[in-house]
Tab-separated table of C-alpha atoms in Angstrom:
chain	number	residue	atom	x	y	z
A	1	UNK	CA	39.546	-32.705	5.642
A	2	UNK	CA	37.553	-33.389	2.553
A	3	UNK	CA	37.877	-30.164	0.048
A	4	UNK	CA	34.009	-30.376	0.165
A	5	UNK	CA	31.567	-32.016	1.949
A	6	UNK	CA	29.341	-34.564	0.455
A	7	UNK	CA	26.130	-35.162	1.705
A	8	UNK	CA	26.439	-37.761	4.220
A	9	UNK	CA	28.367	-35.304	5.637
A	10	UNK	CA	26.030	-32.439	5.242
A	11	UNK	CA	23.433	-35.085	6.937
A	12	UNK	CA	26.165	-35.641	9.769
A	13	UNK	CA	25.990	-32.152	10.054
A	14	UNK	CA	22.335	-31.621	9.968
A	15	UNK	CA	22.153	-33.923	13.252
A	16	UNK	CA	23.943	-31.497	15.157
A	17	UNK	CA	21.622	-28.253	13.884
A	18	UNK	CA	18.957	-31.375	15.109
A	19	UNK	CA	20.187	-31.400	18.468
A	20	UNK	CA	20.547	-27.266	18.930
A	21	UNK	CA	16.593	-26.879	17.603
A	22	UNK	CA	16.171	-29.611	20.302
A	23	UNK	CA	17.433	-27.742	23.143
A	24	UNK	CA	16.006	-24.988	22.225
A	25	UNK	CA	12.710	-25.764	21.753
A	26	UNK	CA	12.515	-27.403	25.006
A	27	UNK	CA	13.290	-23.737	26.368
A	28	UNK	CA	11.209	-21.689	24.646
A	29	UNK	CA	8.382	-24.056	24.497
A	30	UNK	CA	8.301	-26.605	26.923
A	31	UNK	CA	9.529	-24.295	29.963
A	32	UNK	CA	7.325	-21.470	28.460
A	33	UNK	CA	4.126	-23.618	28.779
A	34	UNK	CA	5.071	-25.007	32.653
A	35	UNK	CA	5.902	-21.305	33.461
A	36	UNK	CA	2.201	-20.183	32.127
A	37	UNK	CA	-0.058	-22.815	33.313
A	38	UNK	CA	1.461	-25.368	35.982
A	39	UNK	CA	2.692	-22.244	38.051
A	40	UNK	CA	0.579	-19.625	36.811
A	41	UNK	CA	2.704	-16.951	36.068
A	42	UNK	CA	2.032	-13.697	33.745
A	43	UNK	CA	3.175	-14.468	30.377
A	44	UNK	CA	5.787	-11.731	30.654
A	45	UNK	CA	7.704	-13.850	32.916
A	46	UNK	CA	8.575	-16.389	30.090
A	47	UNK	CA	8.476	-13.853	27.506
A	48	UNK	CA	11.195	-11.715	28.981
A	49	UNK	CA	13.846	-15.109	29.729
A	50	UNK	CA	13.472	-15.863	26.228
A	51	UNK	CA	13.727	-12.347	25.564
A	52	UNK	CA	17.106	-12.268	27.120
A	53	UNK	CA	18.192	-15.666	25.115
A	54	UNK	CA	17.455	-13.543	22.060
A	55	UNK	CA	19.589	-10.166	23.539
A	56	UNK	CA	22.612	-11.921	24.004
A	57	UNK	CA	22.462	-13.125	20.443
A	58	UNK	CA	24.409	-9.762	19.795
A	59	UNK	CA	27.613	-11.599	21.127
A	60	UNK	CA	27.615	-14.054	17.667
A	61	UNK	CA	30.404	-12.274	15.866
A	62	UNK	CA	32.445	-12.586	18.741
A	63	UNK	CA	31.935	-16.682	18.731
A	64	UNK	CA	32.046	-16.412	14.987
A	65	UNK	CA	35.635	-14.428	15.476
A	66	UNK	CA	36.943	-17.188	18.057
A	67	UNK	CA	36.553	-20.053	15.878
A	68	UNK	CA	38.189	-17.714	12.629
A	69	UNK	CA	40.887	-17.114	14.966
A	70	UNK	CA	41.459	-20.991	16.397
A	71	UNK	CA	41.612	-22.401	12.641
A	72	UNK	CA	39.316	-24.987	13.807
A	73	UNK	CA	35.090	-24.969	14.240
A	74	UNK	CA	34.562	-27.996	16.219
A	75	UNK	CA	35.322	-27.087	19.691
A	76	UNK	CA	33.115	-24.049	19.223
A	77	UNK	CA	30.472	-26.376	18.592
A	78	UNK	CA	30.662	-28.659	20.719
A	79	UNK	CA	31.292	-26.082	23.862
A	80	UNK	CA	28.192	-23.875	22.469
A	81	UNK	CA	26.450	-27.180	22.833
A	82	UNK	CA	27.629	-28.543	25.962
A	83	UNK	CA	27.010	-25.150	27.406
A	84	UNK	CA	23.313	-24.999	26.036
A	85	UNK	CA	22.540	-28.851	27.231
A	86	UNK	CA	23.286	-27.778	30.727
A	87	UNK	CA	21.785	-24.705	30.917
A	88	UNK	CA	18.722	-26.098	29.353
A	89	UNK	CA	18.968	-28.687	32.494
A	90	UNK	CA	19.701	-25.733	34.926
A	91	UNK	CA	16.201	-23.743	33.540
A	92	UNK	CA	14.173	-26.839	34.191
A	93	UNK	CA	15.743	-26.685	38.062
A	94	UNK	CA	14.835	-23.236	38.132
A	95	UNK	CA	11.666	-23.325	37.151
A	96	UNK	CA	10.988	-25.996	39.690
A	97	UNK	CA	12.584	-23.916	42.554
A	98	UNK	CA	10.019	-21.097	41.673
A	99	UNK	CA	7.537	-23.381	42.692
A	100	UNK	CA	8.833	-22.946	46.253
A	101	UNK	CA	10.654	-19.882	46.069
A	102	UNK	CA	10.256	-17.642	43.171
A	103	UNK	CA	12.666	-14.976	43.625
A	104	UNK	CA	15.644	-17.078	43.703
A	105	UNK	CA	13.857	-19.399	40.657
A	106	UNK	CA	13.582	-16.623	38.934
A	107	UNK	CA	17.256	-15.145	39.567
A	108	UNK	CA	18.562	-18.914	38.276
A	109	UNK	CA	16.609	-18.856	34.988
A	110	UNK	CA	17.848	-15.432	34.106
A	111	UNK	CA	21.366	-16.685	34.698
A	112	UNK	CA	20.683	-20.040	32.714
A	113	UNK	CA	18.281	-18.005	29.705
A	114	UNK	CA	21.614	-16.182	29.032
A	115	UNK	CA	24.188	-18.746	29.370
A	116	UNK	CA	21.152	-20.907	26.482
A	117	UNK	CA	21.760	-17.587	24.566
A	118	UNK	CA	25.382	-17.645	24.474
A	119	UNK	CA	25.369	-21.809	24.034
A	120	UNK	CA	22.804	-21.195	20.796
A	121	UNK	CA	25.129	-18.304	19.109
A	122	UNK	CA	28.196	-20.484	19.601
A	123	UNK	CA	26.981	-23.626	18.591
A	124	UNK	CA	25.213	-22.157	15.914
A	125	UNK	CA	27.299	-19.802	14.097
A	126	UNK	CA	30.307	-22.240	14.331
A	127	UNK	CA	28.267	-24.735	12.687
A	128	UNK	CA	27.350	-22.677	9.807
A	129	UNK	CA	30.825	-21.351	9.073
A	130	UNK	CA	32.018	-24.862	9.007
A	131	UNK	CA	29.045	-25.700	6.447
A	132	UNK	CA	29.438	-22.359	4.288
A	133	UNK	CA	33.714	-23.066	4.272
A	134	UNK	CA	32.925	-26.085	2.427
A	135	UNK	CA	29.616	-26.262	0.660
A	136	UNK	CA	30.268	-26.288	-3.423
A	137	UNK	CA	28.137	-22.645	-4.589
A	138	UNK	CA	25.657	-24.977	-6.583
A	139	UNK	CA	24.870	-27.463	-3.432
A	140	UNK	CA	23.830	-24.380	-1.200
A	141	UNK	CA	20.688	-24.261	-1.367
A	142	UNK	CA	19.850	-27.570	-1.356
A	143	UNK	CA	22.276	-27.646	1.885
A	144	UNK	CA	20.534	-25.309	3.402
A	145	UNK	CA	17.120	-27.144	3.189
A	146	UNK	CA	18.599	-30.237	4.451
A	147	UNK	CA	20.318	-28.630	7.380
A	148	UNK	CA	16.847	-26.893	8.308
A	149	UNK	CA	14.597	-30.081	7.635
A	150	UNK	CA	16.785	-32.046	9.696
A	151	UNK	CA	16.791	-29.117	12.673
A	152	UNK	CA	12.669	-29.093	12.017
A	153	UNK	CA	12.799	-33.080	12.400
A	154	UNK	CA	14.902	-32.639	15.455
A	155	UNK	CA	12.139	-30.229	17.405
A	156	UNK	CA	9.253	-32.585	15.944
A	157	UNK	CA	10.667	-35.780	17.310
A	158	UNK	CA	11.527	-34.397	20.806
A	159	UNK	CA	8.531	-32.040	21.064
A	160	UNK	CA	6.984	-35.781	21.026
A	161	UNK	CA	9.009	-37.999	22.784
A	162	UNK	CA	9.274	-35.256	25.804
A	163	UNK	CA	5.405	-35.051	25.839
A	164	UNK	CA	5.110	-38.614	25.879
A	165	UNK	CA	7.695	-38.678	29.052
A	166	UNK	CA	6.660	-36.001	30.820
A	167	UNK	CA	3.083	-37.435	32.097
A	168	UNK	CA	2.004	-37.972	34.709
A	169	UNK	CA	3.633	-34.413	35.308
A	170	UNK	CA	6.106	-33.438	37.942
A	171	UNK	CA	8.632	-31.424	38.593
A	172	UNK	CA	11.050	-33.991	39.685
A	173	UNK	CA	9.911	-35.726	35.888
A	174	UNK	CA	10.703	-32.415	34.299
A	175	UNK	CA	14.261	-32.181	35.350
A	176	UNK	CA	14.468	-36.093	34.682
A	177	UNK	CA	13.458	-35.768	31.058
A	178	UNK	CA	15.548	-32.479	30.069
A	179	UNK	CA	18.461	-33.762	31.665
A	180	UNK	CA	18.387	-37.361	29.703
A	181	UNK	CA	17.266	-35.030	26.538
A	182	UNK	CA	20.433	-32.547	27.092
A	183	UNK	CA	22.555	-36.012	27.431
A	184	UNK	CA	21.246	-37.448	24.417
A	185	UNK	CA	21.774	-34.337	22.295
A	186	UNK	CA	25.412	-33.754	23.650
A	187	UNK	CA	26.173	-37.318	22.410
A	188	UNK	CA	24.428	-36.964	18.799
A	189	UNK	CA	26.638	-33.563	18.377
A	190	UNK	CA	29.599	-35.450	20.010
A	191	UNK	CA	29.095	-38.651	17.483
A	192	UNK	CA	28.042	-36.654	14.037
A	193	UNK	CA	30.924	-34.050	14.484
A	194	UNK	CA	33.512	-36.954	15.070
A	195	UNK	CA	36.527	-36.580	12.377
A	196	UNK	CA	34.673	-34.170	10.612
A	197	UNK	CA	37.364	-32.010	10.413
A	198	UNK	CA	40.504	-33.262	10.869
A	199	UNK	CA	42.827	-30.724	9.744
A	200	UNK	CA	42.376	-26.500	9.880
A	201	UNK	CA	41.025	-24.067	7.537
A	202	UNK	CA	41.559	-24.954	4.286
A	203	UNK	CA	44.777	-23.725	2.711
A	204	UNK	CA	44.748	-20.554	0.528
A	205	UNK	CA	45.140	-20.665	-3.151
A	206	UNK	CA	48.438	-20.834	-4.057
A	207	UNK	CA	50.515	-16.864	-3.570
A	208	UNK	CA	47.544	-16.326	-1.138
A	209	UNK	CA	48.105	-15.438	2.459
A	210	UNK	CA	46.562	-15.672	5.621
A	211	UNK	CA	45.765	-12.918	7.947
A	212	UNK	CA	44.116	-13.579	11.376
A	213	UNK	CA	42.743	-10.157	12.599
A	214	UNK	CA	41.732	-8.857	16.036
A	215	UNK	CA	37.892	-8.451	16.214
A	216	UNK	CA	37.279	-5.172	15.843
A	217	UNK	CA	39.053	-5.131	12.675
A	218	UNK	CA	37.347	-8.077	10.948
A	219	UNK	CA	33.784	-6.392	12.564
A	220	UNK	CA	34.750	-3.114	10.868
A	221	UNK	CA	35.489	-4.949	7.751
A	222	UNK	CA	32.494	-6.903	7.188
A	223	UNK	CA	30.586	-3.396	7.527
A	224	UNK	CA	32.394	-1.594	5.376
A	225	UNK	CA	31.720	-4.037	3.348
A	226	UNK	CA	28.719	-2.509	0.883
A	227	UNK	CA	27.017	-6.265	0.456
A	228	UNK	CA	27.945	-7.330	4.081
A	229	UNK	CA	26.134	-4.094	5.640
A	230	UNK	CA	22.944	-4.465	2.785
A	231	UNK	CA	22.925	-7.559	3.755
A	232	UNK	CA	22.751	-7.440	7.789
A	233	UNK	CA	20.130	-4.808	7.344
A	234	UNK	CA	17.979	-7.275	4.828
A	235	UNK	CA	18.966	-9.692	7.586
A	236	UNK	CA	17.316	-7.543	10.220
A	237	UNK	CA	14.181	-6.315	8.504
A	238	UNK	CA	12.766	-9.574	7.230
A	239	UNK	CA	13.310	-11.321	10.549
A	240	UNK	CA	11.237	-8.757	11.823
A	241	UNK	CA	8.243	-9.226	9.239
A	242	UNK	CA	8.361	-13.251	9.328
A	243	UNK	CA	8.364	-13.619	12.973
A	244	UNK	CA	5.280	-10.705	14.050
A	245	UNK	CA	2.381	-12.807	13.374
A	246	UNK	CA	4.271	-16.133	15.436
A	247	UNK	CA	2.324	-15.104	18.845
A	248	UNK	CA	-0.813	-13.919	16.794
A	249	UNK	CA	-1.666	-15.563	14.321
A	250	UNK	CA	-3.786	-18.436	16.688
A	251	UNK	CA	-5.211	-16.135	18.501
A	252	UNK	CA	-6.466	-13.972	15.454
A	253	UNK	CA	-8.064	-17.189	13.700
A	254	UNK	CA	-9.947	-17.912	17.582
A	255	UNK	CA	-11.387	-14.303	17.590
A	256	UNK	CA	-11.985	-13.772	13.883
A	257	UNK	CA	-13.258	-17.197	12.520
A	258	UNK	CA	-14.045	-18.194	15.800
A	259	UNK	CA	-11.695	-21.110	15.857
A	260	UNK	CA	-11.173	-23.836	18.999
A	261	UNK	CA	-7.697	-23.797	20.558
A	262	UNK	CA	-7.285	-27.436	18.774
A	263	UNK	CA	-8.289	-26.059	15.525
A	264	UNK	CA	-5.934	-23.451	15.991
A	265	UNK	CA	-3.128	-25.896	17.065
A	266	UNK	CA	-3.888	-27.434	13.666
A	267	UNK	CA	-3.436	-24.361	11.811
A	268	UNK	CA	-0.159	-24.269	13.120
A	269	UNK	CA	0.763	-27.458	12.070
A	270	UNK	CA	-0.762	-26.362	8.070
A	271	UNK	CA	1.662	-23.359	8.428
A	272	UNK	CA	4.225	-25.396	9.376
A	273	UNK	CA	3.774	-28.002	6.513
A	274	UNK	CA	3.797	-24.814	3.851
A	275	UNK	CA	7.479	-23.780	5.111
A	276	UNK	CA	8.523	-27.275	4.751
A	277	UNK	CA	6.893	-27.505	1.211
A	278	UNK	CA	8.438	-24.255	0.269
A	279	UNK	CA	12.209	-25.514	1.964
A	280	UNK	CA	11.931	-28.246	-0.302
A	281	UNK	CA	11.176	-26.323	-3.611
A	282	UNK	CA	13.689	-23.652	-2.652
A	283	UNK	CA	16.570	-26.099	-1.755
A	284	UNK	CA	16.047	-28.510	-4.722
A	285	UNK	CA	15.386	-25.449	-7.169
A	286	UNK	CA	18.059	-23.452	-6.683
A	287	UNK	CA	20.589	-26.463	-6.252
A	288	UNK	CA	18.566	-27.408	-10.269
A	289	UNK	CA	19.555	-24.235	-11.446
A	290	UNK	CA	22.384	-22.737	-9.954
A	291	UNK	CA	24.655	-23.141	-12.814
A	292	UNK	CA	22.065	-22.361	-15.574
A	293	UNK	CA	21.385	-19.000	-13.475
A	294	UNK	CA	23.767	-17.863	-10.730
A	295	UNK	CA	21.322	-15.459	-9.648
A	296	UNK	CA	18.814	-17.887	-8.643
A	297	UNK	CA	19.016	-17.152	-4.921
A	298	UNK	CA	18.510	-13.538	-5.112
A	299	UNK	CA	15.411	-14.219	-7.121
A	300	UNK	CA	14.206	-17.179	-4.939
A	301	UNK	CA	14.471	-14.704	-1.956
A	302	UNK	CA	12.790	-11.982	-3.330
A	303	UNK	CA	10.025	-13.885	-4.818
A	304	UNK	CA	9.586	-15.580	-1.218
A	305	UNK	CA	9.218	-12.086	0.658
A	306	UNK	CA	6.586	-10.731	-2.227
A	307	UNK	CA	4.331	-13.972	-2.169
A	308	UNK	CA	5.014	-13.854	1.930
A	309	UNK	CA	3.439	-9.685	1.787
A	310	UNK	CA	0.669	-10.817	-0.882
A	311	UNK	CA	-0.131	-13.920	2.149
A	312	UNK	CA	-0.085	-11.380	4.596
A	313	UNK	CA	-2.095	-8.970	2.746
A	314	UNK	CA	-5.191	-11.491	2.008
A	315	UNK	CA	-4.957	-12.311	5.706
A	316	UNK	CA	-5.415	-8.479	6.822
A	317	UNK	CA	-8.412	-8.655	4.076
A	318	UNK	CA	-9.892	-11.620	5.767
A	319	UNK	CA	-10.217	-9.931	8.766
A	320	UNK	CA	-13.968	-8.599	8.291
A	321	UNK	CA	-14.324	-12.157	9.494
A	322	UNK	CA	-16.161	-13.814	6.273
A	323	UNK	CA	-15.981	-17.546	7.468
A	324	UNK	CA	-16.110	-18.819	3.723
A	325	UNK	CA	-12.736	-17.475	3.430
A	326	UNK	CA	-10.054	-19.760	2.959
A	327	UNK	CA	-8.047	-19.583	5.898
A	328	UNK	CA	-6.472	-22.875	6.097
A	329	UNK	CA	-4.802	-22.482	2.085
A	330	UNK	CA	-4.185	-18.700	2.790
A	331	UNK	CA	-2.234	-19.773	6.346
A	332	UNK	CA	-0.524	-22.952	3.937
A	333	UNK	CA	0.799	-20.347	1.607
A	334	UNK	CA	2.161	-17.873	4.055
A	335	UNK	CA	4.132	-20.696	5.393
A	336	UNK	CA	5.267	-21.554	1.193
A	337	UNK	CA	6.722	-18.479	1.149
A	338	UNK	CA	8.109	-18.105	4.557
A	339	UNK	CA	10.206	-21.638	3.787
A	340	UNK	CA	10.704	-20.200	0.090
A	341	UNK	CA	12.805	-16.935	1.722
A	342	UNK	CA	14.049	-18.931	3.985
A	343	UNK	CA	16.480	-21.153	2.290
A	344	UNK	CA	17.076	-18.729	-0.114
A	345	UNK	CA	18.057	-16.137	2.663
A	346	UNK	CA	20.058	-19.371	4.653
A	347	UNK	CA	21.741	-20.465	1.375
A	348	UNK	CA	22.938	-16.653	0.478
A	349	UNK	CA	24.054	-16.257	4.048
A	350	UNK	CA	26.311	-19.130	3.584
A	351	UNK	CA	27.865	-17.735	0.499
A	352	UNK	CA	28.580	-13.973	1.496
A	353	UNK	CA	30.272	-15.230	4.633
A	354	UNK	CA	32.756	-17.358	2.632
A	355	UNK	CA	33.437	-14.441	0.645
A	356	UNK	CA	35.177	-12.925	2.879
A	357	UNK	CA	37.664	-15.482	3.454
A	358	UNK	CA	38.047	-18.513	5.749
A	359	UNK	CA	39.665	-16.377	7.876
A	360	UNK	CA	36.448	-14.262	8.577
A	361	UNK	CA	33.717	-16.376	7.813
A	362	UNK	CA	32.586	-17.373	11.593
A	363	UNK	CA	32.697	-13.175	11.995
A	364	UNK	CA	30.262	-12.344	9.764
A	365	UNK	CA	28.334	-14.946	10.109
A	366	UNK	CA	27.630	-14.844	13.551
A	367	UNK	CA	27.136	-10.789	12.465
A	368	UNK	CA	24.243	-11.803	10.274
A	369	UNK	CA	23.184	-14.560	13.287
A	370	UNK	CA	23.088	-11.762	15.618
A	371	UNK	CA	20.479	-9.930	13.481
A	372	UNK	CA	18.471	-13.106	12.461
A	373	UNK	CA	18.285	-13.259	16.887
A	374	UNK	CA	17.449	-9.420	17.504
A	375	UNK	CA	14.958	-9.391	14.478
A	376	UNK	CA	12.906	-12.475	15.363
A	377	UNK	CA	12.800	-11.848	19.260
A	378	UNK	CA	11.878	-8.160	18.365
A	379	UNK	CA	9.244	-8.829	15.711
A	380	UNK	CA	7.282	-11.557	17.787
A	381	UNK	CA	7.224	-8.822	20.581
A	382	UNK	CA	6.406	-6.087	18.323
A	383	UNK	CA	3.252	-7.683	16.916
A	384	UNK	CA	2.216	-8.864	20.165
A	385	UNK	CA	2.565	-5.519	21.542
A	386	UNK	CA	1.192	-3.449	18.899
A	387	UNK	CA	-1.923	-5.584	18.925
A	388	UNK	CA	-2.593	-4.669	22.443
A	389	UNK	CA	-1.924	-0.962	21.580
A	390	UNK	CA	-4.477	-0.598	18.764
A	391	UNK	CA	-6.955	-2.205	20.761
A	392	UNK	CA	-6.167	0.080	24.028
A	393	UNK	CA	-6.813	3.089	21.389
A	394	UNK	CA	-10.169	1.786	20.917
A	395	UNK	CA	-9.473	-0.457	17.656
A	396	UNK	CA	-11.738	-3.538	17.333
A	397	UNK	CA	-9.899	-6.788	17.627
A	398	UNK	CA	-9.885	-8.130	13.777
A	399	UNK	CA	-8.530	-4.277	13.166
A	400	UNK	CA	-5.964	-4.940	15.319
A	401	UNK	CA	-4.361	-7.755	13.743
A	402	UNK	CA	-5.633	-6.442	10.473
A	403	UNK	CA	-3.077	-3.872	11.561
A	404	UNK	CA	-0.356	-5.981	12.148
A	405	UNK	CA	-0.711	-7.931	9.150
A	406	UNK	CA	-0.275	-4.921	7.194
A	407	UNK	CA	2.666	-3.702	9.135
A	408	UNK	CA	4.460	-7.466	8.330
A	409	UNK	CA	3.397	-7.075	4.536
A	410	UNK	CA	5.363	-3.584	4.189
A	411	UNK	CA	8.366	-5.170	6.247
A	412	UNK	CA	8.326	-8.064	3.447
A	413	UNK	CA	8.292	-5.624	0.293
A	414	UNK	CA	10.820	-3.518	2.312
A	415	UNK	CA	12.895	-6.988	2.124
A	416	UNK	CA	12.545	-7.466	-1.139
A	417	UNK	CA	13.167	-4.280	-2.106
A	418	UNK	CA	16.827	-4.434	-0.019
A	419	UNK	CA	17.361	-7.908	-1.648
A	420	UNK	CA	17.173	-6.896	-5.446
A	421	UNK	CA	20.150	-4.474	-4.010
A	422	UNK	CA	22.944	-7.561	-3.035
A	423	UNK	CA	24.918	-8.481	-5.308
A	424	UNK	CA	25.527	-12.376	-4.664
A	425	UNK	CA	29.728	-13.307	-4.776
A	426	UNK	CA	31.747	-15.425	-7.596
A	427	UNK	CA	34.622	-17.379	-5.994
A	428	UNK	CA	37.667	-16.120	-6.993
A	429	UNK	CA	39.391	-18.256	-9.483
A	430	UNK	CA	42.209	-20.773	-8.006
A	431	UNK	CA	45.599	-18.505	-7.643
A	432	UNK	CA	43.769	-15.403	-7.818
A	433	UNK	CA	43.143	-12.694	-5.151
A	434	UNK	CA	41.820	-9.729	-4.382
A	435	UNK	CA	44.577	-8.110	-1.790
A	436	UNK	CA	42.806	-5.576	0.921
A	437	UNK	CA	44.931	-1.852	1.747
A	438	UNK	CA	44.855	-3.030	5.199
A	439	UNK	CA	45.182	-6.759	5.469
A	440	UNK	CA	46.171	-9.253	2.639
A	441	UNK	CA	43.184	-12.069	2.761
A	442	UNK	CA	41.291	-14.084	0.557
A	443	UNK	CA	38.517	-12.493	-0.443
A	444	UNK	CA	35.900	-12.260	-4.248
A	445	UNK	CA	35.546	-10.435	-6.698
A	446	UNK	CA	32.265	-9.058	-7.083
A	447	UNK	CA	29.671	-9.034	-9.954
A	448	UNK	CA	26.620	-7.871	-10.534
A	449	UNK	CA	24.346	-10.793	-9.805
């Protein structure tokens, strides 16, 4: 294997984050929608299954581990995805047997929900081990934004192409379409992942050895680890903040500024072009001036979560409902800062896991995986739900989200504030290491960043 990946790699690569979004999004979206309106079920039905794709995230470090442990990442992603293409196929079955029988539709989409969980974290956190054990520190973060673009290409080209398909609807066409979609995305995985890595882990530098340890030691490791644990808790909290206002935030511009559902659709669409702005400036930024200023990522991530609070902030202002208010460029720069954290938090991700070794970078990070999961399922429920409780304790509507807004902004300066705190790892220099009490590994030395 190459000692570092170039970019057509890193594009070969991207394909396969392509094909997971894919999958996913025909899950959580797709399924969601023929859940709510063809059979007319209570949105808690949908909510809950991808609820429980979410939960299971937990089990990350433990897919992480496995492919530490096996010396090689591609048969972790290719299972994860195997096992997420055909449970994506079984939930489409399911959800047409509850159109006939619910109870035992419903029992099959639990089972299948979970096993898209478990297929996501594999796939996943194997994939981004393999990218983080060799991606040069200066090429992060412009990695990063060309792994997510890709994965945001991926959705936006089958979110079309399955819409296209799937009318006149059916059933029967449902299961038709997912199927061929799961098939196709198996074989772009299969195809982009092919001699990718040839060999193992890469070798450690020379009077370096290599420990394999059982999971519950490398889990204890990573946090005792000061950075690792700062880091899972930053992790944790600003997944919470950037995902509250995703089941809110159309619904808030329909009540407030009195919005149609396709104007609202639209907004969506302005959001998402801000995060994609913001990817780009973030990825080709930080890749600019890595070497000029190592610290560049830190500061690109807190910068993101302030501007992301100050966005969140006007939009809890704009709530009094004053239609000359700028809604559209106030949505378009919540979504600027949203992609501007996000690389930056991707990009650092991908550099504190390979601190640790290449013997422990699939553990940690599926650990920091498992709290990106838990955060964003728990935030979009959280602002859903504390809507609904402000307005059962007599708050007007625009109140309510004001509410929520508010609650998002603190979670983003609570971010930043746990941000400034990591210090970001320098590779130890060829030959050199670091040797643990407990374990000798390859590991950094760390600087203030």
């Amino acid at each position: 294997m190459e000692a570092s990946f170039g970019w057509r790699t890193v594009v070969r690569l991207g394909f396969v984050q392509a094909a997971i979004g894919a999958l996913a999004m025909l899950a959580t979206s797709t399924l969601n929608r023929v859940m709510i309106v063809e059979l007319g079920l209570a949105a808690l039905v949908p909510g809950a299954l991808v609820g429980a794709h979410y939960g299971v995230q937990i089990a990350r470090p433990l897919w992480g581990h496995g492919s530490d442990a096996g010396g090689r990442r591609t048969p972790w992603i290719l299972g994860g995805v195997a096992l997420l293409a055909a449970a994506v196929t079984g939930a489409a079955l399911a959800v047409a047997v509850m159109a006939d029988s619910f109870a035992i539709g419903l029992g099959l989409a639990i089972v299948d929900f979970i096993l898209i969980g478990f297929g996501v974290g594999a796939a996943g956190t194997s994939l981004l081990a393999l990218i983080a054990s060799y991606t040069p520190d200066a090429r992060r973060p412009a990695t990063a934004m060309l792994v997510w673009l890709m994965m945001i290409l991926g959705i936006a080209i089958t979110g079309l192409a399955t819409g296209r398909f799937l009318d006149p609807f059916s059933m029967d066409r449902l299961i038709a379409v997912t199927a061929a979609v799961a098939l196709l995305a198996t074989a772009v995985a299969v195809l982009a992942l092919a001699g990718v890595e040839k060999g193992t882990l890469p070798a450690p530098p020379a009077g370096a050895t290599r420990s394999f340890e059982t999971f519950r030691a490398g889990l204890a490791d990573a946090w005792h680890d000061p950075e690792a644990r700062r880091f899972t808790v930053f992790v944790f909290v600003s997944m919470i903040a950037y995902s509250m206002q995703d089941l809110i935030l159309e619904p808030y511009a329909g009540l407030v500024f009195g919005m149609t559902p396709g104007e609202t659709t639209t907004l969506s669409g302005v959001q998402n072009g801000g995060v994609l702005a913001g990817m780009l400036l973030g990825g080709l930024g930080g890749t600019a001036f890595h070497r000029r200023f190592p610290a560049v990522l830190k500061h690109l991530g807190v910068t993101g979560c302030l501007l992301s609070a100050a966005a969140l902030l006007a939009l809890a202002g704009a709530a009094s409902g004053s239609h000359a208010w700028p809604l559209r460029a106030n949505v378009f720069a919540l979504g600027f800062a949203n992609g501007l954290f996000a690389v930056a938090a991707v990009a650092s991700m991908m550099a504190l896991a390979g601190a640790g070794g290449p013997t422990r970078t699939g553990l940690r990070m599926g650990l920091w995986g498992a709290a990106q999961g838990l955060g964003f399922g728990l935030g979009g429920f959280l602002g859903a739900a504390a809507v609904d409780a402000m307005r059962l304790a007599g708050a007007p509507g625009s109140a309510a989200y004001a509410g929520v807004f508010l609650i998002e902004a603190a979670g983003f300066t609570a971010s930043a504030a746990l941000a400034v705190r990591i210090s970001m790892p320098h590779r130890v220099p060829e030959g050199g290491e670091r040797r643990d009490a407990a374990a000798p590994r390859w590991n950094s030395r760390r600087a203030p960043a």
